[in-house]
CSV table of C-alpha atoms in Angstrom, one decimal:
chain,number,residue,atom,x,y,z
A,1,UNK,CA,133.9,-0.8,22.9
A,2,UNK,CA,135.9,-2.0,20.1
A,3,UNK,CA,135.4,-1.4,16.5
A,4,UNK,CA,133.2,-4.4,16.1
A,5,UNK,CA,130.8,-3.3,18.8
A,6,UNK,CA,130.4,0.0,17.3
A,7,UNK,CA,129.7,-1.5,14.1
A,8,UNK,CA,127.0,-3.8,15.5
A,9,UNK,CA,125.3,-0.9,17.4
A,10,UNK,CA,125.5,1.2,14.3
A,11,UNK,CA,124.1,-1.6,12.2
A,12,UNK,CA,121.2,-2.2,14.6
A,13,UNK,CA,120.4,1.4,14.7
A,14,UNK,CA,120.4,1.5,10.9
A,15,UNK,CA,118.1,-1.5,10.7
A,16,UNK,CA,115.8,0.0,13.2
A,17,UNK,CA,115.8,3.3,11.3
A,18,UNK,CA,115.1,1.5,8.0
A,19,UNK,CA,112.2,-0.4,9.7
A,20,UNK,CA,110.8,2.8,11.0
A,21,UNK,CA,111.2,4.5,7.6
A,22,UNK,CA,109.5,1.5,6.0
A,23,UNK,CA,106.6,2.0,8.4
A,24,UNK,CA,106.5,5.7,7.7
A,25,UNK,CA,106.6,5.0,4.0
A,26,UNK,CA,103.6,2.6,4.3
A,27,UNK,CA,101.7,5.2,6.4
A,28,UNK,CA,102.6,7.9,3.8
A,29,UNK,CA,101.4,5.7,0.9
A,30,UNK,CA,98.2,4.8,2.8
A,31,UNK,CA,97.6,8.5,3.5
A,32,UNK,CA,98.1,9.3,-0.2
A,33,UNK,CA,95.7,6.5,-1.3
A,34,UNK,CA,93.1,7.6,1.3
A,35,UNK,CA,93.5,11.2,0.2
A,36,UNK,CA,93.1,10.2,-3.5
A,37,UNK,CA,90.0,8.1,-2.6
A,38,UNK,CA,88.5,11.0,-0.6
A,39,UNK,CA,89.3,13.4,-3.5
A,40,UNK,CA,87.6,11.0,-5.9
A,41,UNK,CA,84.4,10.9,-3.7
A,42,UNK,CA,84.5,14.7,-3.5
A,43,UNK,CA,84.9,15.0,-7.3
A,44,UNK,CA,82.0,12.6,-7.8
A,45,UNK,CA,79.8,14.5,-5.4
A,46,UNK,CA,80.8,17.8,-7.0
A,47,UNK,CA,79.8,16.4,-10.4
A,48,UNK,CA,76.5,14.9,-9.1
A,49,UNK,CA,75.4,17.9,-7.1
A,50,UNK,CA,76.9,20.8,-9.1
A,51,UNK,CA,78.0,20.1,-12.6
A,52,UNK,CA,75.2,17.6,-13.6
A,53,UNK,CA,72.3,19.9,-12.8
A,54,UNK,CA,74.0,22.8,-14.7
A,55,UNK,CA,74.5,20.5,-17.7
A,56,UNK,CA,70.8,19.3,-17.5
A,57,UNK,CA,69.7,23.0,-17.4
A,58,UNK,CA,71.9,23.8,-20.3
A,59,UNK,CA,70.5,20.9,-22.4
A,60,UNK,CA,67.0,22.1,-21.4
A,61,UNK,CA,67.7,25.6,-22.7
A,62,UNK,CA,69.1,24.2,-26.0
A,63,UNK,CA,65.8,22.2,-26.4
A,64,UNK,CA,63.7,25.3,-25.7
A,65,UNK,CA,65.8,27.3,-28.1
A,66,UNK,CA,65.0,24.6,-30.8
A,67,UNK,CA,61.2,25.0,-30.0
A,68,UNK,CA,60.6,22.1,-27.7
A,69,UNK,CA,58.4,23.6,-24.9
A,70,UNK,CA,57.8,20.2,-23.2
A,71,UNK,CA,61.2,20.4,-21.5
A,72,UNK,CA,61.2,19.9,-17.7
A,73,UNK,CA,64.5,19.9,-15.8
A,74,UNK,CA,64.6,17.5,-12.8
A,75,UNK,CA,65.0,19.3,-9.4
A,76,UNK,CA,67.2,17.4,-7.0
A,77,UNK,CA,68.0,20.1,-4.4
A,78,UNK,CA,66.8,23.3,-2.7
A,79,UNK,CA,70.0,25.2,-3.4
A,80,UNK,CA,70.5,28.0,-5.9
A,81,UNK,CA,70.8,25.5,-8.8
A,82,UNK,CA,67.6,23.8,-7.7
A,83,UNK,CA,65.8,27.2,-7.6
A,84,UNK,CA,67.2,28.0,-11.0
A,85,UNK,CA,65.8,24.7,-12.4
A,86,UNK,CA,62.4,25.3,-10.7
A,87,UNK,CA,62.2,28.8,-12.2
A,88,UNK,CA,63.3,27.4,-15.6
A,89,UNK,CA,60.4,24.9,-15.5
A,90,UNK,CA,57.9,27.6,-14.6
A,91,UNK,CA,59.2,29.9,-17.4
A,92,UNK,CA,58.9,27.1,-20.0
A,93,UNK,CA,55.4,26.2,-18.8
A,94,UNK,CA,54.4,29.9,-19.0
A,95,UNK,CA,55.9,30.3,-22.5
A,96,UNK,CA,54.1,27.1,-23.6
A,97,UNK,CA,50.8,28.3,-22.2
A,98,UNK,CA,51.2,31.7,-24.0
A,99,UNK,CA,52.1,30.0,-27.3
A,100,UNK,CA,49.1,27.7,-26.9
A,101,UNK,CA,46.8,30.6,-26.1
A,102,UNK,CA,48.1,32.6,-29.0
A,103,UNK,CA,47.8,29.6,-31.3
A,104,UNK,CA,44.2,29.0,-30.3
A,105,UNK,CA,43.5,32.7,-30.7
A,106,UNK,CA,44.9,32.6,-34.2
A,107,UNK,CA,42.8,29.6,-35.1
A,108,UNK,CA,39.6,31.2,-33.8
A,109,UNK,CA,40.5,34.4,-35.7
A,110,UNK,CA,41.1,32.4,-38.9
A,111,UNK,CA,37.8,30.6,-38.4
A,112,UNK,CA,36.0,33.9,-37.9
A,113,UNK,CA,37.6,35.4,-41.0
A,114,UNK,CA,36.5,32.3,-43.0
A,115,UNK,CA,33.0,32.4,-41.6
A,116,UNK,CA,32.8,36.1,-42.5
A,117,UNK,CA,34.0,35.5,-46.0
A,118,UNK,CA,31.5,32.7,-46.5
A,119,UNK,CA,28.7,35.0,-45.2
A,120,UNK,CA,29.8,37.7,-47.6
A,121,UNK,CA,30.0,35.2,-50.4
A,122,UNK,CA,26.3,34.2,-50.1
A,123,UNK,CA,24.8,37.7,-50.4
A,124,UNK,CA,27.3,38.5,-53.2
A,125,UNK,CA,26.1,35.5,-55.1
A,126,UNK,CA,22.5,36.5,-54.4
A,127,UNK,CA,23.0,40.1,-55.6
A,128,UNK,CA,24.7,38.9,-58.8
A,129,UNK,CA,22.0,36.4,-59.5
A,130,UNK,CA,19.2,39.0,-58.9
A,131,UNK,CA,21.1,41.5,-61.1
A,132,UNK,CA,21.4,39.0,-63.9
A,133,UNK,CA,17.7,38.2,-63.7
A,134,UNK,CA,16.9,42.0,-63.6
A,135,UNK,CA,18.9,42.6,-66.8
A,136,UNK,CA,17.4,39.6,-68.5
A,137,UNK,CA,13.9,41.0,-67.6
A,138,UNK,CA,14.9,44.4,-69.1
A,139,UNK,CA,16.2,42.8,-72.3
A,140,UNK,CA,12.8,41.0,-72.6
A,141,UNK,CA,11.1,44.3,-72.0
A,142,UNK,CA,9.5,43.2,-68.7
A,143,UNK,CA,10.0,46.5,-67.0
A,144,UNK,CA,7.7,45.8,-64.0
A,145,UNK,CA,9.5,42.5,-63.4
A,146,UNK,CA,12.8,44.3,-63.6
A,147,UNK,CA,11.6,46.9,-61.1
A,148,UNK,CA,10.4,44.3,-58.6
A,149,UNK,CA,13.7,42.4,-58.8
A,150,UNK,CA,15.6,45.6,-58.2
A,151,UNK,CA,13.4,46.4,-55.2
A,152,UNK,CA,13.9,42.9,-53.9
A,153,UNK,CA,17.7,43.3,-54.4
A,154,UNK,CA,17.6,46.6,-52.5
A,155,UNK,CA,15.6,45.0,-49.7
A,156,UNK,CA,18.3,42.3,-49.3
A,157,UNK,CA,21.1,44.8,-49.4
A,158,UNK,CA,19.6,46.9,-46.7
A,159,UNK,CA,18.4,44.0,-44.5
A,160,UNK,CA,21.9,42.5,-44.6
A,161,UNK,CA,23.3,45.9,-43.7
A,162,UNK,CA,25.9,45.8,-46.4
A,163,UNK,CA,28.1,43.8,-44.1
A,164,UNK,CA,27.9,46.4,-41.3
A,165,UNK,CA,26.8,45.8,-37.7
A,166,UNK,CA,24.7,49.1,-37.6
A,167,UNK,CA,22.3,50.5,-40.2
A,168,UNK,CA,21.3,54.2,-40.6
A,169,UNK,CA,17.8,55.2,-39.7
A,170,UNK,CA,16.8,56.4,-43.1
A,171,UNK,CA,18.0,53.1,-44.6
A,172,UNK,CA,15.8,51.3,-42.1
A,173,UNK,CA,12.8,53.4,-43.2
A,174,UNK,CA,13.5,52.5,-46.9
A,175,UNK,CA,13.4,48.8,-45.8
A,176,UNK,CA,10.0,49.4,-44.1
């Protein structure tokens, strides 16, 4: 072969090589694009199934920390994060129930204290009134009236047990 033939053969081989390289380049770019698309889907899936539930759980704990016990974290899976969310919801419900129970107990306790104070106020008012009438009777020299009012006052004090649940036997005999 002469120099021109060699040149044509070399040129044909170079064109074929460039065509093949062009094909490889297209395949390489397609592979990179497909890999990037797959990586994007994996990233979206990771966010949706792993990061998002943790962020929701974190937001829920912040709300509970601020005193909101109506928080409920959505459960989307049965994995560890789903179990953690389920336990979180149970814990918040239990704390809310305990707070409600304690709050209701405190309200009942306050009502009982108020009722007790009102019950103590009535006898106290009665005792003071009877005592005033007794002293007025003494000032007017009505000794018998004063003695009767004092006996009535003593009767009320004993019958109301001086605010106690139990009364001594000798005090009961005085009442009789």
